[in-house]
mmCIF file of N, CA and C in Angstrom:
data_model
loop_
_atom_site.group_PDB
_atom_site.id
_atom_site.type_symbol
_atom_site.label_atom_id
_atom_site.label_comp_id
_atom_site.label_asym_id
_atom_site.label_seq_id
_atom_site.Cartn_x
_atom_site.Cartn_y
_atom_site.Cartn_z
ATOM 1 N N MET K 1 22.161 -101.718 70.217
ATOM 2 C CA MET K 1 21.311 -101.561 68.977
ATOM 3 C C MET K 1 19.896 -101.242 69.067
ATOM 4 N N PHE K 2 19.161 -101.602 70.029
ATOM 5 C CA PHE K 2 17.908 -101.398 70.289
ATOM 6 C C PHE K 2 17.630 -100.016 70.538
ATOM 7 N N GLU K 3 18.521 -99.213 71.155
ATOM 8 C CA GLU K 3 18.528 -97.798 71.524
ATOM 9 C C GLU K 3 18.525 -97.042 70.170
ATOM 10 N N ARG K 4 19.260 -97.571 69.295
ATOM 11 C CA ARG K 4 19.035 -96.788 68.049
ATOM 12 C C ARG K 4 17.982 -97.092 67.067
ATOM 13 N N LEU K 5 17.448 -98.034 67.205
ATOM 14 C CA LEU K 5 16.075 -98.425 66.573
ATOM 15 C C LEU K 5 15.064 -97.590 66.950
ATOM 16 N N ILE K 6 14.887 -97.713 68.362
ATOM 17 C CA ILE K 6 13.805 -96.913 69.002
ATOM 18 C C ILE K 6 14.113 -95.439 68.579
ATOM 19 N N PHE K 7 15.506 -94.795 68.762
ATOM 20 C CA PHE K 7 15.549 -93.508 68.463
ATOM 21 C C PHE K 7 15.284 -93.058 67.019
ATOM 22 N N PHE K 8 15.655 -94.000 66.198
ATOM 23 C CA PHE K 8 15.102 -93.690 64.708
ATOM 24 C C PHE K 8 13.660 -93.553 64.442
ATOM 25 N N VAL K 9 12.814 -94.575 65.140
ATOM 26 C CA VAL K 9 11.356 -94.466 64.973
ATOM 27 C C VAL K 9 11.009 -93.052 65.534
ATOM 28 N N GLU K 10 11.287 -92.784 66.587
ATOM 29 C CA GLU K 10 10.831 -91.723 67.441
ATOM 30 C C GLU K 10 11.236 -90.219 66.787
ATOM 31 N N LYS K 11 12.645 -90.235 66.375
ATOM 32 C CA LYS K 11 13.204 -89.112 65.442
ATOM 33 C C LYS K 11 12.342 -88.794 64.396
ATOM 34 N N ALA K 12 12.051 -89.969 63.532
ATOM 35 C CA ALA K 12 11.423 -89.903 62.362
ATOM 36 C C ALA K 12 10.142 -89.365 62.479
ATOM 37 N N ARG K 13 9.354 -89.828 63.547
ATOM 38 C CA ARG K 13 7.828 -89.394 63.598
ATOM 39 C C ARG K 13 8.016 -87.939 63.977
ATOM 40 N N GLN K 14 8.886 -87.596 65.126
ATOM 41 C CA GLN K 14 9.138 -86.152 65.329
ATOM 42 C C GLN K 14 9.244 -85.184 64.141
ATOM 43 N N LEU K 15 10.030 -85.585 63.297
ATOM 44 C CA LEU K 15 10.277 -84.768 62.035
ATOM 45 C C LEU K 15 9.399 -84.890 60.843
ATOM 46 N N GLY K 16 8.457 -85.889 60.918
ATOM 47 C CA GLY K 16 7.509 -86.235 59.949
ATOM 48 C C GLY K 16 7.962 -86.802 58.608
ATOM 49 N N VAL K 17 9.241 -87.665 58.767
ATOM 50 C CA VAL K 17 9.746 -88.447 57.874
ATOM 51 C C VAL K 17 8.757 -89.598 57.574
ATOM 52 N N PRO K 18 8.276 -89.836 56.537
ATOM 53 C CA PRO K 18 7.503 -91.019 56.132
ATOM 54 C C PRO K 18 7.959 -92.244 56.230
ATOM 55 N N VAL K 19 8.175 -93.022 57.226
ATOM 56 C CA VAL K 19 8.786 -94.202 57.486
ATOM 57 C C VAL K 19 7.631 -95.192 57.152
ATOM 58 N N VAL K 20 7.826 -96.244 56.071
ATOM 59 C CA VAL K 20 6.726 -97.176 55.844
ATOM 60 C C VAL K 20 6.343 -98.154 56.896
ATOM 61 N N ASN K 21 7.242 -98.492 57.578
ATOM 62 C CA ASN K 21 7.391 -99.455 58.459
ATOM 63 C C ASN K 21 8.139 -99.258 59.610
ATOM 64 N N ASN K 22 7.479 -99.078 61.040
ATOM 65 C CA ASN K 22 8.157 -98.694 61.972
ATOM 66 C C ASN K 22 8.647 -100.002 62.930
ATOM 67 N N GLU K 23 8.537 -101.183 62.493
ATOM 68 C CA GLU K 23 9.226 -102.429 63.190
ATOM 69 C C GLU K 23 10.515 -102.154 63.648
ATOM 70 N N LEU K 24 10.930 -102.588 64.553
ATOM 71 C CA LEU K 24 12.216 -102.485 65.253
ATOM 72 C C LEU K 24 13.214 -103.355 64.565
ATOM 73 N N THR K 25 13.557 -103.124 63.361
ATOM 74 C CA THR K 25 14.645 -104.020 62.557
ATOM 75 C C THR K 25 15.671 -102.870 62.000
ATOM 76 N N PRO K 26 16.813 -103.398 61.989
ATOM 77 C CA PRO K 26 17.828 -102.349 61.376
ATOM 78 C C PRO K 26 17.701 -101.926 60.004
ATOM 79 N N ILE K 27 16.702 -102.282 59.271
ATOM 80 C CA ILE K 27 16.581 -101.648 57.762
ATOM 81 C C ILE K 27 15.026 -100.960 57.998
ATOM 82 N N PHE K 28 15.143 -99.630 57.438
ATOM 83 C CA PHE K 28 13.903 -98.847 57.506
ATOM 84 C C PHE K 28 13.773 -98.578 55.923
ATOM 85 N N TYR K 29 12.467 -98.264 55.623
ATOM 86 C CA TYR K 29 12.159 -97.825 54.294
ATOM 87 C C TYR K 29 11.248 -96.552 54.365
ATOM 88 N N VAL K 30 11.954 -95.469 53.782
ATOM 89 C CA VAL K 30 11.453 -94.073 53.678
ATOM 90 C C VAL K 30 10.731 -93.906 52.510
ATOM 91 N N ALA K 31 9.394 -93.495 52.599
ATOM 92 C CA ALA K 31 8.591 -93.547 51.388
ATOM 93 C C ALA K 31 9.139 -92.177 50.496
ATOM 94 N N VAL K 32 9.263 -92.226 49.466
ATOM 95 C CA VAL K 32 9.620 -91.073 48.535
ATOM 96 C C VAL K 32 8.660 -90.896 47.379
ATOM 97 N N GLY K 33 8.153 -91.991 46.886
ATOM 98 C CA GLY K 33 7.107 -91.890 45.795
ATOM 99 C C GLY K 33 7.589 -91.924 44.416
ATOM 100 N N LYS K 34 8.011 -90.694 43.872
ATOM 101 C CA LYS K 34 8.445 -90.679 42.449
ATOM 102 C C LYS K 34 9.994 -91.016 42.493
ATOM 103 N N PRO K 35 10.407 -91.727 41.376
ATOM 104 C CA PRO K 35 11.728 -91.975 41.216
ATOM 105 C C PRO K 35 12.544 -90.640 41.240
ATOM 106 N N GLU K 36 12.089 -89.653 40.554
ATOM 107 C CA GLU K 36 12.952 -88.424 40.335
ATOM 108 C C GLU K 36 13.154 -87.718 41.827
ATOM 109 N N VAL K 37 12.163 -87.971 42.444
ATOM 110 C CA VAL K 37 12.300 -87.234 43.937
ATOM 111 C C VAL K 37 13.410 -88.199 44.706
ATOM 112 N N GLY K 38 13.337 -89.700 44.441
ATOM 113 C CA GLY K 38 14.309 -90.333 45.167
ATOM 114 C C GLY K 38 15.725 -90.242 44.687
ATOM 115 N N PHE K 39 15.814 -89.854 43.341
ATOM 116 C CA PHE K 39 17.175 -89.501 42.652
ATOM 117 C C PHE K 39 17.846 -88.413 43.238
ATOM 118 N N LYS K 40 17.009 -87.182 43.360
ATOM 119 C CA LYS K 40 17.565 -86.132 43.844
ATOM 120 C C LYS K 40 17.807 -86.063 45.343
ATOM 121 N N LEU K 41 16.859 -87.060 46.145
ATOM 122 C CA LEU K 41 17.172 -87.032 47.586
ATOM 123 C C LEU K 41 18.377 -87.830 48.104
ATOM 124 N N THR K 42 18.603 -88.936 47.217
ATOM 125 C CA THR K 42 19.766 -89.704 47.239
ATOM 126 C C THR K 42 21.082 -89.120 46.944
ATOM 127 N N LYS K 43 20.990 -88.239 45.996
ATOM 128 C CA LYS K 43 22.132 -87.376 45.738
ATOM 129 C C LYS K 43 22.596 -86.416 46.819
ATOM 130 N N PHE K 44 21.470 -85.613 47.294
ATOM 131 C CA PHE K 44 21.664 -84.603 48.312
ATOM 132 C C PHE K 44 22.266 -85.313 49.657
ATOM 133 N N LEU K 45 21.699 -86.527 49.923
ATOM 134 C CA LEU K 45 22.202 -87.119 51.097
ATOM 135 C C LEU K 45 23.631 -87.637 50.899
ATOM 136 N N TYR K 46 24.061 -88.272 49.770
ATOM 137 C CA TYR K 46 25.325 -88.569 49.570
ATOM 138 C C TYR K 46 26.326 -87.391 49.561
ATOM 139 N N ASP K 47 25.947 -86.225 49.109
ATOM 140 C CA ASP K 47 26.536 -84.929 49.014
ATOM 141 C C ASP K 47 26.788 -84.513 50.619
ATOM 142 N N GLU K 48 25.842 -84.979 51.417
ATOM 143 C CA GLU K 48 26.002 -84.510 52.830
ATOM 144 C C GLU K 48 26.685 -85.573 53.764
ATOM 145 N N GLY K 49 27.290 -86.859 52.845
ATOM 146 C CA GLY K 49 27.828 -87.922 53.610
ATOM 147 C C GLY K 49 27.230 -89.069 54.054
ATOM 148 N N PHE K 50 25.930 -89.236 53.438
ATOM 149 C CA PHE K 50 25.240 -90.482 53.778
ATOM 150 C C PHE K 50 24.879 -91.070 52.629
ATOM 151 N N PHE K 51 25.061 -92.385 52.784
ATOM 152 C CA PHE K 51 24.868 -93.380 51.628
ATOM 153 C C PHE K 51 23.574 -94.076 52.067
ATOM 154 N N CYS K 52 22.432 -94.115 51.125
ATOM 155 C CA CYS K 52 21.325 -94.643 51.244
ATOM 156 C C CYS K 52 20.949 -95.529 49.854
ATOM 157 N N ASN K 53 20.448 -96.458 49.969
ATOM 158 C CA ASN K 53 19.953 -97.386 48.815
ATOM 159 C C ASN K 53 18.683 -96.862 48.300
ATOM 160 N N LEU K 54 18.574 -96.596 46.974
ATOM 161 C CA LEU K 54 17.258 -96.164 46.531
ATOM 162 C C LEU K 54 16.521 -97.608 45.709
ATOM 163 N N ALA K 55 15.326 -97.868 46.317
ATOM 164 C CA ALA K 55 14.661 -98.719 45.993
ATOM 165 C C ALA K 55 13.587 -98.404 44.948
ATOM 166 N N GLN K 56 13.708 -98.767 43.607
ATOM 167 C CA GLN K 56 13.019 -98.347 42.672
ATOM 168 C C GLN K 56 12.482 -99.396 41.764
ATOM 169 N N PHE K 57 11.798 -98.981 40.657
ATOM 170 C CA PHE K 57 11.169 -99.905 39.777
ATOM 171 C C PHE K 57 12.308 -100.579 39.035
ATOM 172 N N PRO K 58 12.392 -101.852 38.791
ATOM 173 C CA PRO K 58 11.302 -102.878 38.980
ATOM 174 C C PRO K 58 11.155 -103.655 40.240
ATOM 175 N N ALA K 59 12.254 -103.290 41.261
ATOM 176 C CA ALA K 59 12.105 -103.940 42.641
ATOM 177 C C ALA K 59 10.658 -103.484 43.298
ATOM 178 N N VAL K 60 10.353 -102.332 43.167
ATOM 179 C CA VAL K 60 8.994 -101.890 43.809
ATOM 180 C C VAL K 60 8.232 -101.187 42.643
ATOM 181 N N SER K 61 6.953 -100.979 42.801
ATOM 182 C CA SER K 61 6.257 -100.239 41.772
ATOM 183 C C SER K 61 6.757 -98.792 41.510
ATOM 184 N N VAL K 62 6.488 -98.099 40.419
ATOM 185 C CA VAL K 62 7.153 -96.989 40.120
ATOM 186 C C VAL K 62 6.782 -96.036 41.239
ATOM 187 N N LYS K 63 5.518 -95.959 41.694
ATOM 188 C CA LYS K 63 5.105 -94.782 42.750
ATOM 189 C C LYS K 63 5.542 -95.257 44.172
ATOM 190 N N ASN K 64 6.173 -96.317 44.273
ATOM 191 C CA ASN K 64 6.483 -96.865 45.621
ATOM 192 C C ASN K 64 8.104 -96.733 45.682
ATOM 193 N N THR K 65 8.728 -95.835 45.226
ATOM 194 C CA THR K 65 10.231 -95.483 45.298
ATOM 195 C C THR K 65 10.554 -95.070 46.722
ATOM 196 N N GLY K 66 11.565 -95.717 47.346
ATOM 197 C CA GLY K 66 11.963 -95.408 48.721
ATOM 198 C C GLY K 66 13.379 -95.446 48.987
ATOM 199 N N LEU K 67 13.873 -95.036 50.103
ATOM 200 C CA LEU K 67 15.055 -95.074 50.551
ATOM 201 C C LEU K 67 15.123 -96.404 51.573
ATOM 202 N N ARG K 68 16.130 -97.226 51.358
ATOM 203 C CA ARG K 68 16.305 -98.181 52.241
ATOM 204 C C ARG K 68 17.469 -97.813 53.045
ATOM 205 N N ILE K 69 17.382 -97.698 54.528
ATOM 206 C CA ILE K 69 18.227 -97.046 55.351
ATOM 207 C C ILE K 69 18.383 -98.366 56.409
ATOM 208 N N ALA K 70 19.795 -98.842 56.253
ATOM 209 C CA ALA K 70 20.370 -99.929 57.142
ATOM 210 C C ALA K 70 21.225 -99.364 58.243
ATOM 211 N N LEU K 71 20.617 -99.522 59.443
ATOM 212 C CA LEU K 71 21.361 -99.209 60.745
ATOM 213 C C LEU K 71 22.476 -100.122 61.259
ATOM 214 N N THR K 72 23.367 -99.666 61.795
ATOM 215 C CA THR K 72 24.390 -100.723 62.430
ATOM 216 C C THR K 72 24.894 -100.059 63.854
ATOM 217 N N CYS K 73 25.375 -100.898 64.482
ATOM 218 C CA CYS K 73 26.119 -100.482 65.854
ATOM 219 C C CYS K 73 27.086 -99.341 65.597
ATOM 220 N N HIS K 74 27.547 -99.101 64.403
ATOM 221 C CA HIS K 74 28.456 -98.127 64.163
ATOM 222 C C HIS K 74 28.085 -96.865 64.058
ATOM 223 N N HIS K 75 26.527 -96.675 63.918
ATOM 224 C CA HIS K 75 25.756 -95.291 63.655
ATOM 225 C C HIS K 75 25.568 -94.859 65.091
ATOM 226 N N SER K 76 26.126 -93.541 65.448
ATOM 227 C CA SER K 76 25.755 -92.779 66.502
ATOM 228 C C SER K 76 24.363 -92.268 66.246
ATOM 229 N N LEU K 77 23.808 -92.021 67.671
ATOM 230 C CA LEU K 77 22.610 -91.318 67.638
ATOM 231 C C LEU K 77 22.563 -89.962 66.790
ATOM 232 N N GLN K 78 23.650 -89.247 67.071
ATOM 233 C CA GLN K 78 23.913 -88.260 66.265
ATOM 234 C C GLN K 78 23.961 -88.333 64.695
ATOM 235 N N ASP K 79 24.527 -89.327 64.156
ATOM 236 C CA ASP K 79 24.338 -89.770 63.016
ATOM 237 C C ASP K 79 23.052 -89.868 62.292
ATOM 238 N N ILE K 80 22.443 -90.615 63.038
ATOM 239 C CA ILE K 80 20.779 -90.859 62.911
ATOM 240 C C ILE K 80 20.158 -89.726 62.708
ATOM 241 N N SER K 81 20.330 -88.852 63.817
ATOM 242 C CA SER K 81 19.640 -87.722 63.847
ATOM 243 C C SER K 81 20.022 -86.773 62.609
ATOM 244 N N LYS K 82 21.354 -86.699 62.340
ATOM 245 C CA LYS K 82 21.585 -85.617 61.084
ATOM 246 C C LYS K 82 21.092 -86.212 59.968
ATOM 247 N N LEU K 83 20.816 -87.554 59.679
ATOM 248 C CA LEU K 83 20.313 -88.242 58.495
ATOM 249 C C LEU K 83 18.906 -87.953 58.255
ATOM 250 N N LEU K 84 18.334 -88.040 59.438
ATOM 251 C CA LEU K 84 16.636 -87.830 59.484
ATOM 252 C C LEU K 84 16.428 -86.402 59.327
ATOM 253 N N GLU K 85 17.318 -85.497 59.866
ATOM 254 C CA GLU K 85 17.108 -83.969 59.625
ATOM 255 C C GLU K 85 17.293 -83.487 58.303
ATOM 256 N N GLY K 86 18.338 -84.378 57.486
ATOM 257 C CA GLY K 86 18.416 -84.102 56.133
ATOM 258 C C GLY K 86 17.454 -84.603 55.364
ATOM 259 N N ILE K 87 16.829 -85.692 55.550
ATOM 260 C CA ILE K 87 15.833 -86.340 54.950
ATOM 261 C C ILE K 87 14.231 -85.333 55.154
ATOM 262 N N ALA K 88 14.219 -84.942 56.260
ATOM 263 C CA ALA K 88 13.125 -83.939 56.606
ATOM 264 C C ALA K 88 13.171 -82.595 55.864
ATOM 265 N N TYR K 89 14.669 -82.324 55.878
ATOM 266 C CA TYR K 89 14.579 -80.965 55.138
ATOM 267 C C TYR K 89 14.452 -81.156 53.635
ATOM 268 N N ALA K 90 15.043 -82.087 53.046
ATOM 269 C CA ALA K 90 15.280 -81.980 51.510
ATOM 270 C C ALA K 90 13.911 -82.611 50.893
ATOM 271 N N LEU K 91 13.419 -83.768 51.540
ATOM 272 C CA LEU K 91 12.275 -84.615 50.820
ATOM 273 C C LEU K 91 11.083 -83.620 50.388
ATOM 274 N N PRO K 92 10.579 -82.544 51.286
ATOM 275 C CA PRO K 92 9.557 -81.968 50.942
ATOM 276 C C PRO K 92 9.940 -80.861 49.750
ATOM 277 N N LYS K 93 11.071 -80.405 49.831
ATOM 278 C CA LYS K 93 11.822 -79.364 48.798
ATOM 279 C C LYS K 93 11.674 -80.352 47.434
ATOM 280 N N PHE K 94 12.082 -81.495 47.335
ATOM 281 C CA PHE K 94 12.208 -82.195 46.097
ATOM 282 C C PHE K 94 10.773 -82.431 45.645
ATOM 283 N N MET K 95 9.917 -82.846 46.500
ATOM 284 C CA MET K 95 8.544 -83.230 46.182
ATOM 285 C C MET K 95 7.876 -82.073 45.589
ATOM 286 N N ALA K 96 8.102 -80.939 46.217
ATOM 287 C CA ALA K 96 7.535 -79.715 45.427
ATOM 288 C C ALA K 96 8.191 -79.248 44.018
ATOM 289 N N GLU K 97 9.370 -79.607 43.760
ATOM 290 C CA GLU K 97 9.844 -79.457 42.531
ATOM 291 C C GLU K 97 9.404 -80.192 41.369
ATOM 292 N N ASP K 98 9.070 -81.522 41.973
ATOM 293 C CA ASP K 98 8.168 -82.322 40.985
ATOM 294 C C ASP K 98 6.737 -82.546 41.127
ATOM 295 N N ASN K 99 6.257 -81.435 41.815
ATOM 296 C CA ASN K 99 4.696 -81.241 41.955
ATOM 297 C C ASN K 99 4.212 -82.467 42.359
ATOM 298 N N TYR K 100 4.749 -82.977 43.630
ATOM 299 C CA TYR K 100 4.217 -84.185 44.214
ATOM 300 C C TYR K 100 3.836 -83.929 45.577
ATOM 301 N N SER K 101 2.569 -84.076 46.157
ATOM 302 C CA SER K 101 2.283 -83.921 47.464
ATOM 303 C C SER K 101 2.178 -84.992 48.439
ATOM 304 N N TYR K 102 2.277 -84.597 49.578
ATOM 305 C CA TYR K 102 2.247 -85.787 50.850
ATOM 306 C C TYR K 102 1.186 -86.617 50.599
ATOM 307 N N GLU K 103 -0.140 -85.858 50.349
ATOM 308 C CA GLU K 103 -1.193 -86.727 50.075
ATOM 309 C C GLU K 103 -1.100 -87.740 49.091
ATOM 310 N N GLU K 104 -0.463 -87.580 47.776
ATOM 311 C CA GLU K 104 -0.201 -88.351 46.979
ATOM 312 C C GLU K 104 0.751 -89.569 47.454
ATOM 313 N N LEU K 105 1.729 -89.269 48.231
ATOM 314 C CA LEU K 105 2.730 -90.072 48.755
ATOM 315 C C LEU K 105 2.147 -90.916 49.774
ATOM 316 N N TYR K 106 1.143 -90.671 50.642
ATOM 317 C CA TYR K 106 0.570 -91.463 51.472
ATOM 318 C C TYR K 106 -0.496 -92.450 50.771
ATOM 319 N N THR K 107 -0.991 -91.954 49.796
ATOM 320 C CA THR K 107 -2.040 -92.749 49.125
ATOM 321 C C THR K 107 -1.369 -93.803 48.261
ATOM 322 N N ALA K 108 -0.032 -93.508 47.722
ATOM 323 C CA ALA K 108 0.488 -94.515 46.886
ATOM 324 C C ALA K 108 1.198 -95.531 47.828
ATOM 325 N N PHE K 109 1.391 -95.329 48.999
ATOM 326 C CA PHE K 109 1.914 -96.325 50.004
ATOM 327 C C PHE K 109 0.927 -96.889 50.846
ATOM 328 N N ASN K 110 -0.417 -96.348 50.749
ATOM 329 C CA ASN K 110 -1.497 -96.991 51.355
ATOM 330 C C ASN K 110 -1.079 -96.759 53.157
ATOM 331 N N MET K 111 -0.672 -95.436 53.297
ATOM 332 C CA MET K 111 -0.453 -95.149 54.664
ATOM 333 C C MET K 111 -1.203 -93.992 55.115
ATOM 334 N N PRO K 112 -1.676 -94.193 56.417
ATOM 335 C CA PRO K 112 -2.423 -93.019 56.815
ATOM 336 C C PRO K 112 -1.632 -91.751 56.913
ATOM 337 N N ALA K 113 -2.232 -90.706 56.812
ATOM 338 C CA ALA K 113 -1.568 -89.478 57.213
ATOM 339 C C ALA K 113 -1.329 -89.116 58.748
ATOM 340 N N PRO K 114 -0.076 -88.612 58.976
ATOM 341 C CA PRO K 114 0.172 -88.409 60.321
ATOM 342 C C PRO K 114 -0.744 -87.309 60.957
ATOM 343 N N ARG K 115 -1.028 -87.723 62.277
ATOM 344 C CA ARG K 115 -1.867 -86.852 62.964
ATOM 345 C C ARG K 115 -1.116 -85.542 63.396
ATOM 346 N N LYS K 116 -1.728 -84.456 63.349
ATOM 347 C CA LYS K 116 -1.267 -83.185 63.740
ATOM 348 C C LYS K 116 -1.606 -82.920 65.232
#
């Protein structure tokens, strides 16, 4: 299981997926910001065969909507890779549709912007 957790963190970093906390626990939180972005992203992922829980208001503040991703020993590295690649592809697309920037996302979550 530890291998999967490390793989998730490293792959997410490579792809620029905004994971809020990179602790090595089986539950990760991917920042999406606006609820509308989260709705579109979860539908896209569901259509691609992935189920992710959407954390939204009132469980979190409106601007802190995100995906809760729970990994298990049944997920292969290929499963994890495809999930993260799907997020990396779709998140910027849906953010742009809703006129939402990565700068706004990182500010809402009080996260430093990744270094290039």
